[in-house]
Amino acid sequence: MPELRGTLFNFKDLVNKNSSVRKLLVGWEPLIEIEALDGDERYTLIVRDCNLEEIHEGPAQQAGTVTVRGNKQVLSEIFEGKLNPAQALIDGQIEIYGQEKDMIKLDALTLVLWDV
Amino acid sequence: MNVGLTLQQGRWKATARRVAREILAPMASEIDREGKFVRAGIEAIGKNGMMGLCIPQEYGGQGIELLSTVIATEELAQGCASTAMCYVMHTCAILPIVAAASPEQLEKFIRPVAEGKILYSVSASEPGSGAHLWHVDSYAEKNAGGYVVNAFKSWATSAGESDYYLIPVRSSATASADELTLFLVSASDPQVQPVGKWDGLGMRGNSSSPVKFNNCHIAASQRIGHEGIGFPLLIAFNVPVYLLALSGLYLGLAQRARDVAVEHVKKRIHADTKNPLANLGVVQRYIAELDCDIEATRAYLYEVTRILSYLTSMLMELAKADLLEKIVDRFYQEDALLIVAKAKVMATEMVLRVVNKAFQLCGGTGYRRGHEIERLYRDARAGTFMAPDNDTLREIIGRRACGLPYPWQAGSMGAKG
């Protein structure tokens, strides 16, 4: 099984190197919580100035803008680009809580990241 | 059967139902008989705030929330299918413009729509391509002031009545058949000429004539997006909305046929039995078949529309970041288009079954010219061959089921349409 923590840090590097993805980050500065349901893993991703700036272990200090919940394997596959998050959402493999515009932005970001 | 509408969707459903009953339905018979354009109905829809339901809120609309549009169309079709058809063809022009327009274009072409001040029409098919959106023969020639277009578009709903036509043409004489550019052409341009008066079997009030764009000079400010982005814009934002709204229209038409038939069998009493037709088991079974057919289509259509609302919003994010072209092939691979194509096939074939049975239930009464079921029967017939016709859609669905590429990715799939 892929290791979620490492996957997220690779994801951070890829996001910050990808100029197309960074165009999508303009004006969007969410706190994204990633919660694995089959373990005690939770991470907070902080987006700032068109960068995925930090990843903290544990829940967000303040209420997260977007929360993504799912099994570790599914979450890892999404952040590795093996699984389309929009399809995973439609199929009930993940749950996303937050404003719809933030959910859409997060899906768009992962879609572009693995295609461009 | 209603499946969990939001308050906003419920509000638009009620508004559209009121407009359909109070304004559209009383005019529908005359419109059909005389082939009059549905101007008064379109104005009523505009006055009730429904011309721009799918426009993002920042431009004065309700947000990219397609289910409200589908439900509104379904309700409007129960009053007058011709009016609903003009509404469909107007609505499906909106999002390609929103996705690619400059700030100035958004102010000029989108904000007034939300205020009910503009009626759009989309005119894509040509004699040489039929339903194949991925093969357009006409092209734009660039000149100092913009472009010159010569095109013969086979069909334009609201021809001679809309304010603008959204047309795709090839980006230049040397561009490939699917390298398209979108233009908004003003209907007031004297070089834009509707050809003949629409005189169809059904949908007689929607002015679906060919339109000739004859040496038409189009300013660069009326080009939507950059040259060559037309096909991705149409596939991402026009085709899904068109197919969903069109399916809503035929769903509404089927519902109305069912309701007319039920009213008839409740009132029609045979002198020998002194009982209404509704008491007959065979009639009850017919009605149950209608209900099952209609509600299965409704459940599928609403579910697909919810999914497409989400995906369309995502594509809009990408378009606004100039990433649409990079991602659109991936979108095809995910086959989101197929679920919409299936909805169109289901709705347009379901309505034929339903009107046929409803006609049987109304018997000789319905066969008389001017009876509502007779009009619905004629209005329903267009759905299966409206572009993209159901045979083309079936081929696309079947190709993808067999793991083959979409026809525009694989070259021509053969002449049809």
XYZ file of C-alpha atoms in Angstrom:
533
model
C 0.000 0.000 0.000
C 1.397 3.451 -0.872
C 2.417 5.589 2.051
C 0.088 8.598 2.294
C 2.511 10.975 3.962
C 5.201 10.521 1.332
C 2.625 10.774 -1.437
C 1.413 14.124 -0.137
C 4.935 15.551 0.047
C 5.609 14.397 -3.533
C 2.317 16.003 -4.497
C 3.439 19.279 -2.911
C 6.656 19.278 -4.950
C 4.815 18.533 -8.163
C 2.232 21.252 -7.572
C 4.837 23.894 -6.889
C 6.839 22.982 -9.995
C 3.836 23.010 -12.314
C 3.093 26.400 -13.860
C -0.329 25.306 -15.162
C -1.438 24.164 -11.737
C -0.176 27.358 -10.169
C -2.428 29.329 -12.523
C -5.342 27.581 -10.859
C -4.105 28.660 -7.434
C -4.366 32.374 -8.202
C -6.606 33.951 -5.571
C -7.241 30.631 -3.797
C -5.742 30.126 -0.333
C -7.518 27.263 1.372
C -6.635 25.011 4.278
C -7.128 21.494 2.989
C -7.562 18.664 5.486
C -6.844 15.145 4.329
C -8.264 12.491 6.630
C -7.618 8.764 6.250
C -10.566 6.806 7.595
C -8.717 3.529 8.028
C -5.974 4.797 10.298
C -5.135 7.686 12.500
C -3.593 9.829 9.780
C -4.629 13.374 9.161
C -2.790 16.118 7.311
C -3.348 19.792 6.659
C -2.243 21.341 3.385
C -1.768 25.091 3.345
C -1.959 26.964 0.046
C -0.567 30.474 -0.037
C 0.718 32.808 -2.777
C 0.058 30.277 -5.554
C 2.095 27.624 -3.734
C 1.243 24.541 -1.749
C 3.348 26.017 0.993
C 3.172 23.629 3.913
C 1.943 20.224 4.982
C 1.321 19.667 8.686
C 0.539 16.387 10.320
C -2.684 16.551 12.278
C -5.855 18.565 11.888
C -5.900 22.201 10.891
C -5.439 24.674 13.736
C -8.440 26.528 12.439
C -11.415 25.142 10.562
C -10.281 23.731 7.242
C -11.734 25.179 4.049
C -11.938 21.760 2.455
C -11.871 18.320 4.052
C -11.202 15.224 1.969
C -11.968 11.875 3.615
C -11.346 8.391 2.331
C -9.329 5.245 2.807
C -5.544 5.616 2.723
C -5.184 3.679 -0.487
C -7.784 5.743 -2.330
C -6.327 9.018 -1.061
C -2.839 7.925 -2.049
C -3.993 6.925 -5.525
C -5.666 10.310 -5.979
C -2.590 12.262 -4.923
C -0.384 10.001 -7.058
C -2.566 10.695 -10.101
C -3.795 7.113 -10.440
C -7.408 7.897 -9.643
C -9.523 10.775 -10.919
C -10.882 12.555 -7.821
C -14.092 13.628 -9.575
C -14.760 9.991 -10.464
C -13.855 8.896 -6.924
C -16.331 11.419 -5.553
C -19.075 10.264 -7.927
C -18.368 6.620 -7.026
C -18.476 7.281 -3.277
C -14.818 6.432 -2.721
C -14.148 9.769 -1.064
C -16.148 12.458 0.684
C -15.324 16.136 0.340
C -16.705 18.727 2.734
C -16.533 22.431 2.215
C -17.711 25.047 -0.228
C -18.477 23.560 -3.614
C -16.170 26.024 -5.347
C -13.267 24.798 -3.207
C -14.075 21.164 -3.948
C -14.214 21.934 -7.667
C -10.917 23.798 -7.527
C -9.205 20.900 -5.755
C -10.516 18.409 -8.323
C -9.459 20.653 -11.207
C -6.010 21.013 -9.716
C -5.382 17.273 -9.456
C -6.809 16.675 -12.924
C -4.407 19.193 -14.466
C -1.456 18.039 -12.426
C -1.537 14.520 -13.800
C -2.366 15.424 -17.359
C -0.120 18.346 -18.210
C -41.449 11.544 -8.478
C -39.185 14.312 -7.292
C -35.726 13.520 -6.061
C -34.534 15.943 -3.455
C -34.443 19.334 -5.141
C -32.738 22.248 -3.442
C -34.780 25.284 -2.475
C -33.404 27.147 -5.481
C -34.301 24.317 -7.860
C -37.753 24.093 -6.323
C -38.252 27.814 -6.784
C -37.355 27.674 -10.486
C -39.532 24.633 -10.976
C -42.503 26.504 -9.502
C -41.752 29.616 -11.550
C -41.429 27.672 -14.801
C -44.606 25.723 -14.048
C -46.526 28.940 -13.473
C -45.215 30.496 -16.704
C -46.026 27.291 -18.608
C -49.588 27.092 -17.307
C -50.545 30.748 -17.271
C -48.712 32.070 -20.327
C -47.376 29.359 -22.634
C -50.178 26.791 -22.630
C -52.963 29.223 -23.596
C -50.942 30.292 -26.673
C -49.602 26.897 -27.734
C -52.440 25.801 -29.988
C -52.476 29.072 -31.959
C -48.685 29.024 -32.292
C -48.877 25.501 -33.666
C -51.754 26.236 -36.023
C -50.275 29.423 -37.476
C -46.562 28.646 -37.196
C -46.056 31.874 -35.227
C -42.734 32.444 -33.517
C -42.890 32.101 -29.727
C -41.845 35.685 -28.989
C -44.377 36.287 -26.204
C -43.335 33.097 -24.426
C -39.648 33.976 -24.598
C -40.405 37.436 -23.211
C -42.356 35.871 -20.343
C -39.440 33.568 -19.555
C -37.121 36.592 -19.546
C -39.410 38.638 -17.315
C -39.460 35.766 -14.841
C -35.666 35.657 -14.642
C -35.051 32.346 -16.383
C -33.047 33.300 -19.472
C -29.727 33.017 -17.683
C -30.218 30.304 -15.068
C -26.829 28.712 -15.748
C -24.854 31.971 -15.743
C -22.319 32.251 -12.891
C -23.437 34.490 -10.067
C -20.675 37.045 -10.667
C -22.306 37.860 -14.013
C -25.809 38.159 -12.633
C -26.974 34.544 -12.995
C -27.811 31.728 -10.624
C -24.532 29.791 -10.911
C -23.508 26.843 -13.058
C -26.283 24.712 -11.696
C -27.676 22.765 -14.596
C -30.497 20.953 -12.835
C -32.503 24.169 -12.468
C -32.161 24.674 -16.227
C -33.230 21.107 -17.001
C -36.202 21.275 -14.648
C -37.273 24.678 -15.962
C -37.135 23.312 -19.517
C -39.130 20.252 -18.478
C -41.834 22.480 -17.024
C -41.882 24.960 -19.919
C -42.265 22.106 -22.421
C -45.488 21.125 -20.690
C -46.922 24.478 -21.733
C -45.411 24.855 -25.211
C -42.689 22.616 -26.656
C -41.761 25.155 -29.355
C -41.022 27.781 -26.707
C -39.022 25.272 -24.705
C -36.970 24.403 -27.803
C -36.017 28.056 -28.343
C -35.113 28.198 -24.663
C -32.860 25.125 -25.017
C -31.017 26.529 -28.021
C -30.566 29.868 -26.247
C -29.344 28.311 -23.004
C -26.755 26.058 -24.621
C -25.052 29.101 -26.193
C -24.335 30.711 -22.848
C -21.565 28.725 -21.191
C -19.129 28.615 -24.158
C -19.327 32.408 -24.141
C -18.860 32.630 -20.365
C -15.869 30.274 -20.533
C -13.899 32.175 -23.140
C -15.203 35.739 -23.281
C -13.111 38.776 -22.390
C -14.336 40.996 -19.529
C -15.770 43.417 -22.122
C -17.563 40.582 -23.917
C -18.969 39.288 -20.637
C -20.484 42.698 -19.955
C -21.884 42.984 -23.464
C -23.002 39.421 -24.165
C -23.676 37.759 -20.808
C -24.879 40.262 -18.235
C -27.844 41.365 -20.424
C -28.837 37.692 -20.836
C -29.338 37.357 -17.112
C -31.654 40.366 -17.385
C -33.634 38.683 -20.176
C -32.479 41.138 -22.834
C -30.756 38.804 -25.310
C -32.005 35.701 -27.123
C -29.272 33.455 -28.514
C -29.333 30.739 -31.093
C -26.667 28.163 -31.950
C -26.207 27.236 -35.566
C -23.626 24.531 -36.164
C -24.656 21.885 -38.680
C -23.978 22.322 -42.364
C -25.106 20.408 -45.449
C -21.764 18.651 -45.721
C -21.505 17.530 -42.114
C -25.011 16.937 -40.771
C -24.787 15.949 -37.131
C -20.987 15.752 -37.152
C -19.901 18.714 -35.114
C -16.309 17.629 -35.602
C -16.480 18.268 -39.341
C -17.304 21.819 -40.416
C -16.747 22.975 -43.992
C -17.201 26.744 -43.723
C -14.282 28.858 -42.598
C -13.281 32.363 -41.546
C -10.977 34.524 -43.621
C -9.011 36.998 -41.588
C -8.778 40.601 -42.777
C -7.677 43.893 -41.270
C -10.950 44.585 -39.493
C -11.663 41.056 -38.284
C -13.014 38.168 -40.328
C -15.168 37.391 -43.330
C -17.401 34.328 -43.129
C -19.382 32.634 -45.847
C -21.424 29.807 -44.392
C -24.669 28.012 -44.948
C -25.951 26.653 -41.657
C -28.653 24.032 -42.174
C -30.620 24.736 -39.038
C -30.933 27.603 -36.607
C -33.692 27.547 -34.015
C -35.111 31.077 -33.635
C -33.814 31.912 -37.137
C -34.611 35.540 -37.915
C -35.792 36.039 -34.328
C -32.754 35.663 -32.065
C -30.440 38.580 -31.331
C -27.212 36.675 -32.006
C -26.167 33.416 -33.625
C -23.299 31.511 -32.055
C -21.620 29.811 -35.008
C -18.580 27.554 -35.293
C -16.528 27.778 -38.487
C -13.061 26.498 -39.347
C -10.404 28.927 -38.222
C -9.089 29.441 -41.760
C -9.270 27.896 -45.205
C -6.365 25.607 -44.342
C -7.543 24.648 -40.849
C -8.674 21.069 -40.278
C -12.391 20.287 -40.170
C -12.472 20.321 -36.359
C -10.151 23.285 -35.792
C -13.009 25.633 -35.110
C -13.438 29.217 -34.012
C -16.636 30.531 -32.455
C -18.234 33.808 -33.472
C -21.237 35.668 -32.185
C -22.927 37.138 -35.217
C -25.542 39.822 -34.797
C -28.861 38.919 -36.383
C -29.244 42.544 -37.413
C -26.329 42.164 -39.856
C -27.929 42.485 -43.321
C -25.537 39.800 -44.598
C -27.211 37.262 -42.274
C -30.203 35.844 -44.087
C -32.662 33.234 -42.799
C -33.770 31.084 -45.716
C -37.510 30.546 -46.109
C -40.221 30.255 -43.480
C -40.202 27.322 -41.087
C -43.117 24.991 -41.753
C -42.464 21.767 -39.865
C -44.606 18.816 -38.903
C -44.202 19.777 -35.251
C -42.355 22.349 -33.138
C -44.002 24.810 -35.465
C -43.322 27.945 -33.421
C -39.541 27.772 -33.156
C -38.526 29.175 -36.563
C -35.990 26.458 -37.379
C -34.844 27.671 -40.769
C -31.463 27.507 -42.455
C -29.382 30.658 -42.185
C -27.001 31.996 -44.800
C -23.994 34.032 -43.662
C -23.239 35.762 -46.908
C -19.852 37.475 -47.056
C -20.433 38.402 -43.458
C -17.887 40.790 -41.889
C -17.369 39.930 -38.248
C -15.338 42.106 -35.894
C -12.583 40.445 -33.881
C -14.456 41.600 -30.770
C -17.172 39.082 -31.661
C -14.827 36.127 -31.718
C -15.335 34.005 -28.587
C -12.011 32.768 -27.269
C -8.921 32.458 -29.383
C -8.824 30.986 -32.870
C -9.084 27.214 -32.849
C -10.601 26.754 -29.382
C -14.127 26.368 -30.723
C -14.352 22.584 -30.620
C -13.166 22.190 -27.000
C -15.568 24.963 -25.978
C -18.482 23.269 -27.716
C -17.686 19.818 -26.338
C -17.161 21.101 -22.795
C -19.919 23.695 -22.527
C -22.396 23.549 -25.377
C -23.031 19.884 -26.147
C -23.637 18.709 -22.542
C -26.001 21.593 -21.734
C -27.818 21.158 -25.031
C -28.281 17.404 -24.591
C -29.396 17.712 -20.977
C -31.841 20.543 -21.621
C -33.169 18.830 -24.735
C -33.734 15.685 -22.703
C -35.589 17.800 -20.142
C -37.777 19.167 -22.908
C -38.793 15.715 -24.146
C -39.290 14.515 -20.591
C -41.707 17.405 -20.018
C -43.475 16.692 -23.275
C -43.932 13.055 -22.242
C -45.259 14.115 -18.847
C -47.798 16.384 -20.503
C -48.932 13.637 -22.892
C -49.391 11.320 -19.931
C -51.384 13.949 -18.022
C -53.619 14.672 -21.027
C -54.291 10.950 -21.452
C -55.103 10.478 -17.757
C -57.529 13.415 -17.820
C -59.174 11.937 -20.878
C -59.689 8.450 -19.452
C -61.102 9.904 -16.219
C -63.688 11.982 -18.074
C -64.623 9.693 -20.976
C -67.600 7.581 -19.975
C -69.006 4.851 -22.194
C -72.784 4.917 -22.400
C -73.151 1.143 -22.136
C -71.082 0.625 -18.997
C -71.673 4.072 -17.462
C -68.068 3.876 -16.272
C -65.074 6.011 -17.163
C -62.324 4.440 -19.236
C -60.095 4.759 -16.182
C -61.924 1.809 -14.659
C -60.645 -0.563 -17.321
C -57.680 -2.721 -16.351
C -56.084 -2.378 -19.768
C -56.180 1.423 -19.467
C -54.677 1.283 -15.982
C -51.840 -0.878 -17.286
C -51.163 1.551 -20.122
C -50.909 4.421 -17.646
C -48.619 2.452 -15.373
C -46.327 1.848 -18.352
C -46.264 5.570 -19.081
C -45.398 6.390 -15.492
C -42.617 3.817 -15.294
C -41.094 5.020 -18.559
C -41.246 8.699 -17.585
C -39.949 8.260 -14.062
C -37.038 6.032 -15.068
C -35.914 8.689 -17.541
C -36.404 11.466 -14.996
C -34.355 9.669 -12.356
C -31.493 9.073 -14.807
C -31.614 12.579 -16.254
C -31.574 14.325 -12.879
C -28.700 12.167 -11.640
C -26.653 12.766 -14.781
C -27.389 16.483 -14.626
C -26.111 16.693 -11.047
C -22.868 15.022 -12.113
C -22.496 17.234 -15.168
C -23.127 20.366 -13.097
C -20.119 19.470 -11.023
C -17.929 18.545 -13.986
C -18.968 21.628 -15.951
C -18.053 23.836 -13.001
C -14.658 22.140 -12.905
C -14.141 22.657 -16.628
C -15.091 26.309 -16.181
C -12.308 26.690 -13.595
C -9.900 25.197 -16.120
C -11.171 27.359 -18.968
C -10.782 30.494 -16.882
C -7.147 29.505 -16.245
C -6.602 28.884 -19.999
C -6.193 25.165 -19.383
C -9.249 23.812 -21.160
C -7.447 22.578 -24.267
C -4.850 20.777 -22.180
C -7.442 18.843 -20.263
C -10.279 18.271 -22.659
C -8.920 14.984 -24.035
C -8.709 13.617 -20.512
C -12.335 14.649 -20.066
C -13.295 12.597 -23.109
C -11.394 9.618 -21.735
C -13.411 9.772 -18.554
C -16.470 9.394 -20.770
C -18.500 12.087 -19.051
C -20.019 12.853 -22.437
C -21.399 9.362 -22.763
C -23.750 9.605 -19.822
C -25.208 12.753 -21.366
C -25.514 11.104 -24.775
C -27.396 8.225 -23.160
C -29.798 10.678 -21.523
C -30.673 12.171 -24.922
C -31.235 8.744 -26.480
C -33.359 7.633 -23.527
C -35.512 10.776 -23.349
C -36.159 11.187 -27.065
C -37.113 7.533 -27.511
C -39.117 7.372 -24.291
C -41.252 10.300 -25.422
C -42.198 8.494 -28.643
C -43.364 5.452 -26.692
C -45.288 7.658 -24.282
C -47.053 9.869 -26.827
C -47.934 6.790 -28.869
C -49.596 5.120 -25.891
C -51.180 8.377 -24.730
C -52.585 8.773 -28.227
C -54.038 5.258 -28.027
C -55.680 6.154 -24.718
C -57.229 9.303 -26.188
C -58.512 7.371 -29.191
C -60.374 9.139 -31.995
C -60.789 12.268 -29.877
C -57.053 12.837 -29.920
C -56.835 12.216 -33.653
C -58.757 15.395 -34.410
C -56.673 18.339 -35.598
C -56.240 20.782 -32.728
C -56.420 18.250 -29.882
C -53.439 18.643 -27.584
C -52.319 15.025 -27.881
C -52.155 15.384 -31.661
C -49.823 18.378 -31.288
C -47.667 16.615 -28.691
C -47.417 13.593 -30.997
C -46.021 15.780 -33.796
C -43.785 17.827 -31.470
C -42.265 14.664 -30.014
C -41.145 13.261 -33.351
C -38.166 15.570 -33.884
C -36.118 14.407 -30.903
C -34.498 11.267 -32.245
C -33.067 12.880 -35.358
C -32.166 16.266 -33.918
C -28.407 16.582 -34.084
C -26.598 14.671 -32.842
C -29.118 12.084 -34.028
C -29.606 8.997 -31.922
C -27.875 6.701 -34.405
C -24.731 8.828 -34.264
C -24.914 8.884 -30.467
C -25.369 5.107 -30.365
C -22.303 4.659 -32.531
C -20.302 6.876 -30.176
C -21.577 5.040 -27.098
C -20.855 1.697 -28.744
C -17.382 2.746 -29.882
C -16.417 3.740 -26.369
C -17.907 0.563 -24.894
C -15.597 -1.373 -27.242
C -12.597 0.695 -26.195
C -12.380 2.616 -29.483
C -11.599 6.356 -29.602
C -14.191 9.030 -30.191
C -14.805 9.641 -33.903
C -13.134 13.051 -33.848
C -10.057 11.439 -32.322
C -10.001 8.671 -34.935
C -10.980 10.484 -38.117
C -14.318 10.320 -39.857
C -16.691 7.567 -38.790
C -18.437 7.605 -42.134
C -21.119 9.656 -43.763
C -24.360 10.083 -41.907
C -26.900 12.708 -40.999
